[in-house]
Amino acid sequence: MIKINAKYCKSCGYCIRFCPKKILEMGTERNRRGHFYPVVTDPDKCISCGICASMCPDAAIELPAKEGA
Amino acid sequence: MAEYKRSQLLADSPSGYCPGCLHGLATKLIAEVIDELGQADNSLNVISVGCSALNILYWGGDFLSVAHGRAPAAATGIKRVNPERLVFAYQGDGDLAAIGLAEIMSAANRGENFTVIFANNQTYGMTGGQMAPTTLIGQKTTTTVYGRDPATTGYPLKMCELISTLEAPRFVARYALNSPKGVSDARKGIKKAFQMQLDGKGFTFIELLTNCPTNWKMTPLQTFDYMNSNTIPYFKPGVYKDTEANG
Ligand SMILES: Cc1ncc(C[n+]2csc(CCOP(=O)(O)OP(=O)(O)O)c2C)c(N)n1
Ligand code: SF4
Ligand code: SF4
Ligand code: SF4
Ligand SMILES: [Mg+2]
């Protein structure tokens, strides 16, 4: 499962557009700079493909190593 | 996919780039490739003038900030006295294709052993969205308010095509950063160029098609669609020269 570091996010929406599972959507909370940041709607559906992380211009998304891996 | 982490070559604070600016994605990709190659402490970023200069506060590795258009000249000196260093110039299209056209062509023609990463967003972003040599025909900017007209301003300069006609360059390629495939290809291209430099092969040139949501007056996602229908058909992604490719 991905981790979204809200403090770097600028609300561009790229991660949301390219998630193949369509499980990201813009949240209703803002970070300290006033940007809305995405939330994962259905964590169980995440396939850890990393596309959201690779498309983020602000390096706000991390993909932690799989447990036990 | 393996774990994906924020590179230590990026500051622990938000970048100065506007929301959705692909300078951010380009900078991140470069940082990740340098990490993969284990070159974080051996790399040197020659930062140009333009929004790329926002990296002065964002780039966590060694860098030099140089005069407008002169990054290839500065990189030449640095690399010649520090041949073991991974040296790259990061330049915008105004910087590289307008004021710095002589420096890039000369450095490429000499076959200097460093890498140029060229962020082509088809405008002068930093100064408020004027026409660049790469501005598309018909594109509206603050200095081409009715759209760029080739009768008075010529045609958008294709830097990969130009540089690949020279004898010395070893790897010349263009990638578009508005899709996962483009980003993944760009990552491989940057890695290949850096590896060729580390192996002493000579001049490598990577053009990245980027955007400027602020001056294009579009949302970040609108710029991606615009790039698909306008930028990519004119500036065709692909490998223009690769002296390592044999069959
Ligand atoms: C010698 C000199 N001339 C002009 C300028 C003004 N200037 C600053 S940035 C820039 C253009 C930058 O455009 P580009 O390289 O495309 O970078 P972008 O901001 O689009 O990434 C200009 C003309 C300057 N700083 N120095
Ligand atoms: S890792 Fe893949 S599936 Fe999971 S949220 Fe990101 S893009 Fe979607
Ligand atoms: S791609 Fe990055 S900056 Fe853009 S909305 Fe997603 S997390 Fe935020
Ligand atoms: S002005 Fe344009 S190029 Fe500069 S940071 Fe903003 S979006 Fe990026
Ligand atoms: Mg530009």
mmCIF file of C-alpha atoms and ligand atoms in Angstrom:
data_model
loop_
_atom_site.group_PDB
_atom_site.id
_atom_site.type_symbol
_atom_site.label_atom_id
_atom_site.label_comp_id
_atom_site.label_asym_id
_atom_site.label_seq_id
_atom_site.Cartn_x
_atom_site.Cartn_y
_atom_site.Cartn_z
ATOM 1 C CA MET A 1 0.000 0.000 0.000
ATOM 2 C CA ILE A 2 1.167 3.470 -0.875
ATOM 3 C CA LYS A 3 1.905 6.283 1.541
ATOM 4 C CA ILE A 4 0.939 9.843 0.555
ATOM 5 C CA ASN A 5 3.116 12.497 2.180
ATOM 6 C CA ALA A 6 0.576 15.297 2.131
ATOM 7 C CA LYS A 7 3.086 18.035 2.883
ATOM 8 C CA TYR A 8 4.688 17.823 -0.563
ATOM 9 C CA CYS A 9 1.424 17.510 -2.530
ATOM 10 C CA LYS A 10 0.222 20.318 -4.815
ATOM 11 C CA SER A 11 -3.078 18.781 -5.855
ATOM 12 C CA CYS A 12 -2.215 18.306 -9.559
ATOM 13 C CA GLY A 13 -4.321 15.157 -9.887
ATOM 14 C CA TYR A 14 -1.838 13.123 -11.964
ATOM 15 C CA CYS A 15 -1.819 10.197 -9.530
ATOM 16 C CA ILE A 16 -5.605 10.076 -9.611
ATOM 17 C CA ARG A 17 -5.778 10.090 -13.418
ATOM 18 C CA PHE A 18 -3.271 7.285 -13.892
ATOM 19 C CA CYS A 19 -4.126 4.849 -11.083
ATOM 20 C CA PRO A 20 -5.187 1.741 -13.030
ATOM 21 C CA LYS A 21 -7.446 0.645 -10.174
ATOM 22 C CA LYS A 22 -9.181 4.034 -9.845
ATOM 23 C CA ILE A 23 -8.814 3.994 -6.084
ATOM 24 C CA LEU A 24 -7.421 7.503 -5.632
ATOM 25 C CA GLU A 25 -9.564 10.592 -5.286
ATOM 26 C CA MET A 26 -8.976 14.158 -4.162
ATOM 27 C CA GLY A 27 -9.580 14.461 -0.446
ATOM 28 C CA THR A 28 -11.384 17.228 1.387
ATOM 29 C CA GLU A 29 -8.520 18.159 3.713
ATOM 30 C CA ARG A 30 -5.831 20.657 2.843
ATOM 31 C CA ASN A 31 -2.135 20.531 3.707
ATOM 32 C CA ARG A 32 -0.314 23.426 5.370
ATOM 33 C CA ARG A 33 0.102 25.211 2.044
ATOM 34 C CA GLY A 34 -3.571 24.946 1.269
ATOM 35 C CA HIS A 35 -3.501 22.158 -1.285
ATOM 36 C CA PHE A 36 -6.055 19.386 -1.212
ATOM 37 C CA TYR A 37 -4.318 16.023 -1.360
ATOM 38 C CA PRO A 38 -5.508 12.625 -2.566
ATOM 39 C CA VAL A 39 -6.819 9.791 -0.456
ATOM 40 C CA VAL A 40 -7.011 6.057 -1.161
ATOM 41 C CA THR A 41 -10.645 5.026 -1.327
ATOM 42 C CA ASP A 42 -10.162 1.269 -1.317
ATOM 43 C CA PRO A 43 -6.752 0.204 0.017
ATOM 44 C CA ASP A 44 -7.495 -3.488 -0.533
ATOM 45 C CA LYS A 45 -7.608 -2.946 -4.277
ATOM 46 C CA CYS A 46 -4.137 -1.388 -4.465
ATOM 47 C CA ILE A 47 -1.795 -3.568 -6.525
ATOM 48 C CA SER A 48 1.320 -1.596 -5.507
ATOM 49 C CA CYS A 49 2.107 -0.909 -9.162
ATOM 50 C CA GLY A 50 3.753 2.405 -8.268
ATOM 51 C CA ILE A 51 2.273 4.321 -11.204
ATOM 52 C CA CYS A 52 0.864 7.020 -8.915
ATOM 53 C CA ALA A 53 4.293 7.446 -7.320
ATOM 54 C CA SER A 54 6.116 7.546 -10.650
ATOM 55 C CA MET A 55 3.787 10.259 -12.028
ATOM 56 C CA CYS A 56 3.935 12.527 -8.971
ATOM 57 C CA PRO A 57 5.985 15.640 -9.846
ATOM 58 C CA ASP A 58 6.458 16.392 -6.178
ATOM 59 C CA ALA A 59 7.659 13.007 -4.973
ATOM 60 C CA ALA A 60 4.808 12.932 -2.487
ATOM 61 C CA ILE A 61 3.980 9.248 -2.872
ATOM 62 C CA GLU A 62 6.059 6.395 -1.518
ATOM 63 C CA LEU A 63 5.657 2.692 -1.907
ATOM 64 C CA PRO A 64 6.974 0.989 1.207
ATOM 65 C CA ALA A 65 8.695 -2.369 0.720
ATOM 66 C CA LYS A 66 6.281 -5.286 0.937
ATOM 67 C CA GLU A 67 6.018 -6.850 4.381
ATOM 68 C CA GLY A 68 8.119 -9.959 4.658
ATOM 69 C CA ALA A 69 9.889 -9.145 1.402
ATOM 70 C CA MET B 1 7.303 -3.212 -8.146
ATOM 71 C CA ALA B 2 10.049 -2.686 -5.600
ATOM 72 C CA GLU B 3 9.816 -0.036 -2.913
ATOM 73 C CA TYR B 4 9.667 3.540 -4.111
ATOM 74 C CA LYS B 5 11.111 6.222 -1.881
ATOM 75 C CA ARG B 6 11.638 9.972 -2.027
ATOM 76 C CA SER B 7 15.269 10.542 -3.028
ATOM 77 C CA GLN B 8 17.652 12.113 -0.544
ATOM 78 C CA LEU B 9 18.788 14.339 -3.418
ATOM 79 C CA LEU B 10 15.530 16.275 -3.019
ATOM 80 C CA ALA B 11 15.080 18.751 -0.178
ATOM 81 C CA ASP B 12 12.766 17.756 2.642
ATOM 82 C CA SER B 13 10.398 20.596 1.736
ATOM 83 C CA PRO B 14 8.035 21.188 -1.178
ATOM 84 C CA SER B 15 9.706 22.279 -4.425
ATOM 85 C CA GLY B 16 9.260 25.832 -5.698
ATOM 86 C CA TYR B 17 7.583 24.597 -8.871
ATOM 87 C CA CYS B 18 3.954 25.402 -9.624
ATOM 88 C CA PRO B 19 1.395 22.613 -9.154
ATOM 89 C CA GLY B 20 1.730 19.991 -11.887
ATOM 90 C CA CYS B 21 4.946 21.473 -13.314
ATOM 91 C CA LEU B 22 6.924 18.725 -15.019
ATOM 92 C CA HIS B 23 10.211 20.353 -14.010
ATOM 93 C CA GLY B 24 9.397 18.650 -10.713
ATOM 94 C CA LEU B 25 8.946 15.252 -12.318
ATOM 95 C CA ALA B 26 12.126 15.686 -14.391
ATOM 96 C CA THR B 27 14.134 16.653 -11.317
ATOM 97 C CA LYS B 28 12.764 13.705 -9.378
ATOM 98 C CA LEU B 29 13.602 11.274 -12.188
ATOM 99 C CA ILE B 30 17.176 12.541 -12.401
ATOM 100 C CA ALA B 31 17.565 12.169 -8.626
ATOM 101 C CA GLU B 32 16.244 8.617 -8.711
ATOM 102 C CA VAL B 33 18.521 7.558 -11.549
ATOM 103 C CA ILE B 34 21.552 9.047 -9.771
ATOM 104 C CA ASP B 35 20.550 7.072 -6.660
ATOM 105 C CA GLU B 36 20.211 3.871 -8.692
ATOM 106 C CA LEU B 37 23.685 4.389 -10.134
ATOM 107 C CA GLY B 38 25.122 5.024 -6.640
ATOM 108 C CA GLN B 39 26.364 8.450 -7.757
ATOM 109 C CA ALA B 40 24.644 10.732 -5.220
ATOM 110 C CA ASP B 41 27.949 11.952 -3.780
ATOM 111 C CA ASN B 42 29.700 12.097 -7.144
ATOM 112 C CA SER B 43 27.121 13.990 -9.183
ATOM 113 C CA LEU B 44 27.143 17.639 -10.136
ATOM 114 C CA ASN B 45 24.086 19.478 -11.404
ATOM 115 C CA VAL B 46 24.830 22.526 -13.559
ATOM 116 C CA ILE B 47 21.689 24.583 -13.070
ATOM 117 C CA SER B 48 20.649 26.995 -15.797
ATOM 118 C CA VAL B 49 18.584 30.190 -15.742
ATOM 119 C CA GLY B 50 14.822 29.782 -15.906
ATOM 120 C CA CYS B 51 12.463 27.939 -13.605
ATOM 121 C CA SER B 52 15.119 25.240 -13.471
ATOM 122 C CA ALA B 53 16.892 27.635 -11.090
ATOM 123 C CA LEU B 54 14.225 26.821 -8.499
ATOM 124 C CA ASN B 55 16.362 23.711 -8.006
ATOM 125 C CA ILE B 56 18.895 25.871 -6.173
ATOM 126 C CA LEU B 57 16.622 25.504 -3.143
ATOM 127 C CA TYR B 58 15.462 21.965 -3.947
ATOM 128 C CA TRP B 59 18.438 19.979 -5.200
ATOM 129 C CA GLY B 60 20.184 18.246 -2.314
ATOM 130 C CA GLY B 61 23.355 17.276 -4.202
ATOM 131 C CA ASP B 62 26.266 19.368 -5.439
ATOM 132 C CA PHE B 63 25.332 22.015 -7.972
ATOM 133 C CA LEU B 64 26.578 25.090 -9.716
ATOM 134 C CA SER B 65 24.243 27.872 -10.857
ATOM 135 C CA VAL B 66 25.585 29.519 -14.008
ATOM 136 C CA ALA B 67 24.863 32.370 -16.429
ATOM 137 C CA HIS B 68 21.927 32.163 -18.834
ATOM 138 C CA GLY B 69 22.595 29.672 -21.655
ATOM 139 C CA ARG B 70 26.141 28.943 -20.536
ATOM 140 C CA ALA B 71 25.581 25.647 -18.720
ATOM 141 C CA PRO B 72 27.320 23.569 -21.436
ATOM 142 C CA ALA B 73 30.345 25.874 -21.286
ATOM 143 C CA ALA B 74 30.503 25.669 -17.482
ATOM 144 C CA ALA B 75 29.983 21.895 -17.586
ATOM 145 C CA THR B 76 32.829 21.604 -20.091
ATOM 146 C CA GLY B 77 35.269 23.201 -17.670
ATOM 147 C CA ILE B 78 34.048 21.242 -14.659
ATOM 148 C CA LYS B 79 34.120 17.908 -16.425
ATOM 149 C CA ARG B 80 37.533 18.443 -17.970
ATOM 150 C CA VAL B 81 39.121 19.083 -14.569
ATOM 151 C CA ASN B 82 36.993 16.477 -12.746
ATOM 152 C CA PRO B 83 36.691 13.690 -15.307
ATOM 153 C CA GLU B 84 35.462 11.189 -12.702
ATOM 154 C CA ARG B 85 32.440 13.320 -11.769
ATOM 155 C CA LEU B 86 28.960 12.623 -13.124
ATOM 156 C CA VAL B 87 28.250 16.069 -14.601
ATOM 157 C CA PHE B 88 24.975 17.122 -16.143
ATOM 158 C CA ALA B 89 23.485 20.418 -17.264
ATOM 159 C CA TYR B 90 19.757 20.913 -16.704
ATOM 160 C CA GLN B 91 18.447 23.519 -19.134
ATOM 161 C CA GLY B 92 15.108 24.951 -20.252
ATOM 162 C CA ASP B 93 14.252 25.700 -23.876
ATOM 163 C CA GLY B 94 14.783 29.453 -23.634
ATOM 164 C CA ASP B 95 18.115 28.836 -21.947
ATOM 165 C CA LEU B 96 19.297 26.125 -24.334
ATOM 166 C CA ALA B 97 17.664 26.927 -27.677
ATOM 167 C CA ALA B 98 17.696 30.754 -27.571
ATOM 168 C CA ILE B 99 20.420 32.541 -25.609
ATOM 169 C CA GLY B 100 22.502 29.362 -25.239
ATOM 170 C CA LEU B 101 22.248 27.975 -28.759
ATOM 171 C CA ALA B 102 25.943 28.511 -29.497
ATOM 172 C CA GLU B 103 27.071 26.816 -26.280
ATOM 173 C CA ILE B 104 24.969 23.702 -26.701
ATOM 174 C CA MET B 105 25.874 23.201 -30.353
ATOM 175 C CA SER B 106 29.574 23.746 -29.680
ATOM 176 C CA ALA B 107 29.721 21.449 -26.651
ATOM 177 C CA ALA B 108 27.809 18.753 -28.555
ATOM 178 C CA ASN B 109 30.062 19.181 -31.559
ATOM 179 C CA ARG B 110 33.175 18.828 -29.392
ATOM 180 C CA GLY B 111 31.732 15.647 -27.942
ATOM 181 C CA GLU B 112 32.238 16.770 -24.350
ATOM 182 C CA ASN B 113 31.800 13.865 -21.948
ATOM 183 C CA PHE B 114 28.806 15.149 -19.970
ATOM 184 C CA THR B 115 25.037 14.920 -20.232
ATOM 185 C CA VAL B 116 22.588 17.671 -21.077
ATOM 186 C CA ILE B 117 19.019 17.294 -19.891
ATOM 187 C CA PHE B 118 16.804 19.663 -21.817
ATOM 188 C CA ALA B 119 13.366 20.529 -20.402
ATOM 189 C CA ASN B 120 11.303 21.753 -23.348
ATOM 190 C CA ASN B 121 8.089 23.425 -22.179
ATOM 191 C CA GLN B 122 7.723 25.549 -25.314
ATOM 192 C CA THR B 123 7.851 28.871 -23.462
ATOM 193 C CA TYR B 124 9.900 31.120 -21.196
ATOM 194 C CA GLY B 125 8.208 30.017 -17.999
ATOM 195 C CA MET B 126 10.120 32.034 -15.445
ATOM 196 C CA THR B 127 9.721 35.413 -17.114
ATOM 197 C CA GLY B 128 5.994 35.170 -17.694
ATOM 198 C CA GLY B 129 5.368 33.032 -20.758
ATOM 199 C CA GLN B 130 7.063 34.655 -23.745
ATOM 200 C CA MET B 131 7.687 32.827 -27.027
ATOM 201 C CA ALA B 132 10.641 30.445 -27.013
ATOM 202 C CA PRO B 133 12.349 29.073 -30.150
ATOM 203 C CA THR B 134 10.400 25.867 -29.403
ATOM 204 C CA THR B 135 6.966 27.508 -29.161
ATOM 205 C CA LEU B 136 4.567 25.671 -31.467
ATOM 206 C CA ILE B 137 3.050 27.224 -34.584
ATOM 207 C CA GLY B 138 -0.164 28.929 -33.557
ATOM 208 C CA GLN B 139 0.681 28.782 -29.860
ATOM 209 C CA LYS B 140 -0.370 31.900 -27.975
ATOM 210 C CA THR B 141 2.211 33.434 -25.666
ATOM 211 C CA THR B 142 2.629 36.923 -24.236
ATOM 212 C CA THR B 143 4.784 37.842 -27.255
ATOM 213 C CA THR B 144 2.721 35.954 -29.846
ATOM 214 C CA VAL B 145 -0.741 37.022 -28.758
ATOM 215 C CA TYR B 146 -2.393 35.850 -31.987
ATOM 216 C CA GLY B 147 -0.397 32.618 -32.024
ATOM 217 C CA ARG B 148 3.126 31.990 -33.336
ATOM 218 C CA ASP B 149 3.359 32.905 -37.015
ATOM 219 C CA PRO B 150 6.255 31.283 -38.900
ATOM 220 C CA ALA B 151 6.274 34.168 -41.403
ATOM 221 C CA THR B 152 7.781 36.434 -38.752
ATOM 222 C CA THR B 153 9.246 34.032 -36.145
ATOM 223 C CA GLY B 154 10.208 30.901 -38.063
ATOM 224 C CA TYR B 155 9.524 27.349 -36.981
ATOM 225 C CA PRO B 156 9.904 25.560 -33.630
ATOM 226 C CA LEU B 157 13.494 24.362 -33.256
ATOM 227 C CA LYS B 158 13.895 20.593 -33.047
ATOM 228 C CA MET B 159 16.990 20.222 -30.910
ATOM 229 C CA CYS B 160 17.277 16.416 -30.943
ATOM 230 C CA GLU B 161 17.068 16.396 -34.723
ATOM 231 C CA LEU B 162 19.706 19.150 -34.989
ATOM 232 C CA ILE B 163 22.137 17.649 -32.504
ATOM 233 C CA SER B 164 21.831 14.168 -33.962
ATOM 234 C CA THR B 165 23.234 15.462 -37.284
ATOM 235 C CA LEU B 166 26.546 16.211 -35.544
ATOM 236 C CA GLU B 167 29.336 13.661 -35.652
ATOM 237 C CA ALA B 168 30.375 13.613 -31.978
ATOM 238 C CA PRO B 169 27.210 13.061 -29.875
ATOM 239 C CA ARG B 170 26.763 9.470 -28.707
ATOM 240 C CA PHE B 171 23.183 9.320 -27.455
ATOM 241 C CA VAL B 172 20.378 11.732 -28.353
ATOM 242 C CA ALA B 173 16.776 11.013 -27.347
ATOM 243 C CA ARG B 174 13.457 12.709 -26.606
ATOM 244 C CA TYR B 175 10.780 11.621 -24.129
ATOM 245 C CA ALA B 176 7.410 13.057 -23.104
ATOM 246 C CA LEU B 177 6.707 13.186 -19.378
ATOM 247 C CA ASN B 178 2.909 13.254 -19.594
ATOM 248 C CA SER B 179 2.311 9.498 -19.340
ATOM 249 C CA PRO B 180 3.560 6.565 -17.257
ATOM 250 C CA LYS B 181 5.121 5.016 -20.389
ATOM 251 C CA GLY B 182 6.892 8.277 -21.266
ATOM 252 C CA VAL B 183 8.211 8.605 -17.717
ATOM 253 C CA SER B 184 9.407 5.024 -17.653
ATOM 254 C CA ASP B 185 11.160 5.434 -21.025
ATOM 255 C CA ALA B 186 12.720 8.712 -19.870
ATOM 256 C CA ARG B 187 14.073 7.021 -16.762
ATOM 257 C CA LYS B 188 15.774 4.387 -18.908
ATOM 258 C CA GLY B 189 17.110 7.031 -21.300
ATOM 259 C CA ILE B 190 18.585 9.171 -18.530
ATOM 260 C CA LYS B 191 20.146 6.098 -16.972
ATOM 261 C CA LYS B 192 21.666 5.056 -20.273
ATOM 262 C CA ALA B 193 23.063 8.549 -20.909
ATOM 263 C CA PHE B 194 24.571 8.759 -17.411
ATOM 264 C CA GLN B 195 26.072 5.286 -17.710
ATOM 265 C CA MET B 196 27.606 6.156 -21.075
ATOM 266 C CA GLN B 197 29.125 9.270 -19.511
ATOM 267 C CA LEU B 198 30.533 7.236 -16.606
ATOM 268 C CA ASP B 199 32.029 4.870 -19.173
ATOM 269 C CA GLY B 200 33.717 7.841 -20.864
ATOM 270 C CA LYS B 201 31.754 7.519 -24.109
ATOM 271 C CA GLY B 202 31.140 11.207 -24.796
ATOM 272 C CA PHE B 203 28.285 13.658 -25.233
ATOM 273 C CA THR B 204 24.740 12.559 -24.377
ATOM 274 C CA PHE B 205 21.572 14.606 -24.812
ATOM 275 C CA ILE B 206 18.141 13.958 -23.342
ATOM 276 C CA GLU B 207 15.177 16.143 -24.273
ATOM 277 C CA LEU B 208 12.167 15.975 -21.978
ATOM 278 C CA LEU B 209 8.857 17.376 -23.211
ATOM 279 C CA THR B 210 7.447 19.236 -20.243
ATOM 280 C CA ASN B 211 4.686 21.749 -19.536
ATOM 281 C CA CYS B 212 4.026 25.099 -17.939
ATOM 282 C CA PRO B 213 0.491 25.014 -16.541
ATOM 283 C CA THR B 214 0.838 28.559 -15.219
ATOM 284 C CA ASN B 215 1.796 30.280 -18.462
ATOM 285 C CA TRP B 216 -0.118 27.938 -20.761
ATOM 286 C CA LYS B 217 -3.070 29.017 -18.582
ATOM 287 C CA MET B 218 -4.306 25.464 -18.144
ATOM 288 C CA THR B 219 -4.868 23.086 -15.264
ATOM 289 C CA PRO B 220 -2.126 20.473 -14.888
ATOM 290 C CA LEU B 221 -4.361 17.757 -16.363
ATOM 291 C CA GLN B 222 -5.336 19.980 -19.301
ATOM 292 C CA THR B 223 -1.650 20.389 -20.169
ATOM 293 C CA PHE B 224 -1.340 16.595 -20.480
ATOM 294 C CA ASP B 225 -4.147 16.482 -23.052
ATOM 295 C CA TYR B 226 -2.695 19.501 -24.881
ATOM 296 C CA MET B 227 0.691 17.785 -25.056
ATOM 297 C CA ASN B 228 -0.874 14.671 -26.565
ATOM 298 C CA SER B 229 -2.623 16.606 -29.317
ATOM 299 C CA ASN B 230 -0.071 19.366 -29.982
ATOM 300 C CA THR B 231 3.412 18.933 -28.518
ATOM 301 C CA ILE B 232 4.041 15.231 -29.143
ATOM 302 C CA PRO B 233 2.919 15.237 -32.809
ATOM 303 C CA TYR B 234 5.496 17.964 -33.584
ATOM 304 C CA PHE B 235 8.307 16.977 -31.209
ATOM 305 C CA LYS B 236 8.264 13.240 -31.818
ATOM 306 C CA PRO B 237 9.640 11.182 -28.929
ATOM 307 C CA GLY B 238 12.271 8.605 -29.790
ATOM 308 C CA VAL B 239 15.958 7.834 -29.955
ATOM 309 C CA TYR B 240 17.593 10.076 -32.574
ATOM 310 C CA LYS B 241 21.130 8.798 -32.248
ATOM 311 C CA ASP B 242 22.630 5.896 -30.350
ATOM 312 C CA THR B 243 26.165 4.875 -31.166
ATOM 313 C CA GLU B 244 25.852 1.911 -28.773
ATOM 314 C CA ALA B 245 22.912 0.358 -30.580
ATOM 315 C CA ASN B 246 24.006 -2.375 -32.924
ATOM 316 C CA GLY B 247 21.202 -4.625 -34.027
HETATM 317 C C1 LIG C 1 21.420 37.349 -19.710
HETATM 318 C C2 LIG C 1 19.981 37.213 -19.336
HETATM 319 N N1 LIG C 1 19.026 37.528 -20.229
HETATM 320 C C3 LIG C 1 17.721 37.378 -19.917
HETATM 321 C C4 LIG C 1 17.349 36.935 -18.673
HETATM 322 C C5 LIG C 1 15.885 36.797 -18.337
HETATM 323 N N2 LIG C 1 15.435 35.414 -18.315
HETATM 324 C C6 LIG C 1 15.365 34.705 -17.154
HETATM 325 S S1 LIG C 1 14.742 33.166 -17.378
HETATM 326 C C7 LIG C 1 14.553 33.441 -19.045
HETATM 327 C C8 LIG C 1 13.954 32.404 -19.955
HETATM 328 C C9 LIG C 1 13.839 31.055 -19.360
HETATM 329 O O1 LIG C 1 13.127 30.201 -20.195
HETATM 330 P P1 LIG C 1 13.419 28.668 -20.225
HETATM 331 O O2 LIG C 1 14.862 28.417 -20.363
HETATM 332 O O3 LIG C 1 12.542 28.072 -21.257
HETATM 333 O O4 LIG C 1 13.040 28.176 -18.768
HETATM 334 P P2 LIG C 1 11.607 27.845 -18.110
HETATM 335 O O5 LIG C 1 11.400 28.895 -17.085
HETATM 336 O O6 LIG C 1 10.575 27.828 -19.182
HETATM 337 O O7 LIG C 1 11.807 26.490 -17.511
HETATM 338 C C10 LIG C 1 14.971 34.712 -19.399
HETATM 339 C C11 LIG C 1 14.909 35.238 -20.770
HETATM 340 C C12 LIG C 1 18.387 36.602 -17.761
HETATM 341 N N3 LIG C 1 18.111 36.122 -16.544
HETATM 342 N N4 LIG C 1 19.682 36.746 -18.110
HETATM 343 S S1 SF4 C 2 0.162 1.778 -6.421
HETATM 344 FE FE1 SF4 C 2 -1.008 1.501 -8.348
HETATM 345 S S2 SF4 C 2 -2.976 0.640 -7.712
HETATM 346 FE FE2 SF4 C 2 -2.000 1.451 -5.844
HETATM 347 S S3 SF4 C 2 -2.845 3.534 -5.660
HETATM 348 FE FE3 SF4 C 2 -0.920 3.713 -6.808
HETATM 349 S S4 SF4 C 2 -1.513 3.619 -8.963
HETATM 350 FE FE4 SF4 C 2 -3.249 2.865 -7.760
HETATM 351 S S1 SF4 C 3 0.532 13.423 -8.183
HETATM 352 FE FE1 SF4 C 3 1.534 14.041 -6.267
HETATM 353 S S2 SF4 C 3 1.264 16.266 -6.152
HETATM 354 FE FE2 SF4 C 3 -0.170 15.508 -7.704
HETATM 355 S S3 SF4 C 3 -2.108 15.163 -6.554
HETATM 356 FE FE3 SF4 C 3 -0.982 13.218 -6.562
HETATM 357 S S4 SF4 C 3 0.199 13.229 -4.638
HETATM 358 FE FE4 SF4 C 3 -0.451 15.351 -5.027
HETATM 359 S S1 SF4 C 4 6.103 29.085 -14.322
HETATM 360 FE FE1 SF4 C 4 5.796 27.253 -15.601
HETATM 361 S S2 SF4 C 4 7.815 26.285 -15.813
HETATM 362 FE FE2 SF4 C 4 7.922 27.738 -14.102
HETATM 363 S S3 SF4 C 4 7.476 26.496 -12.244
HETATM 364 FE FE3 SF4 C 4 5.540 27.419 -12.933
HETATM 365 S S4 SF4 C 4 4.626 25.874 -14.272
HETATM 366 FE FE4 SF4 C 4 6.798 25.334 -14.049
HETATM 367 MG MG MG C 5 10.887 26.942 -21.057
#
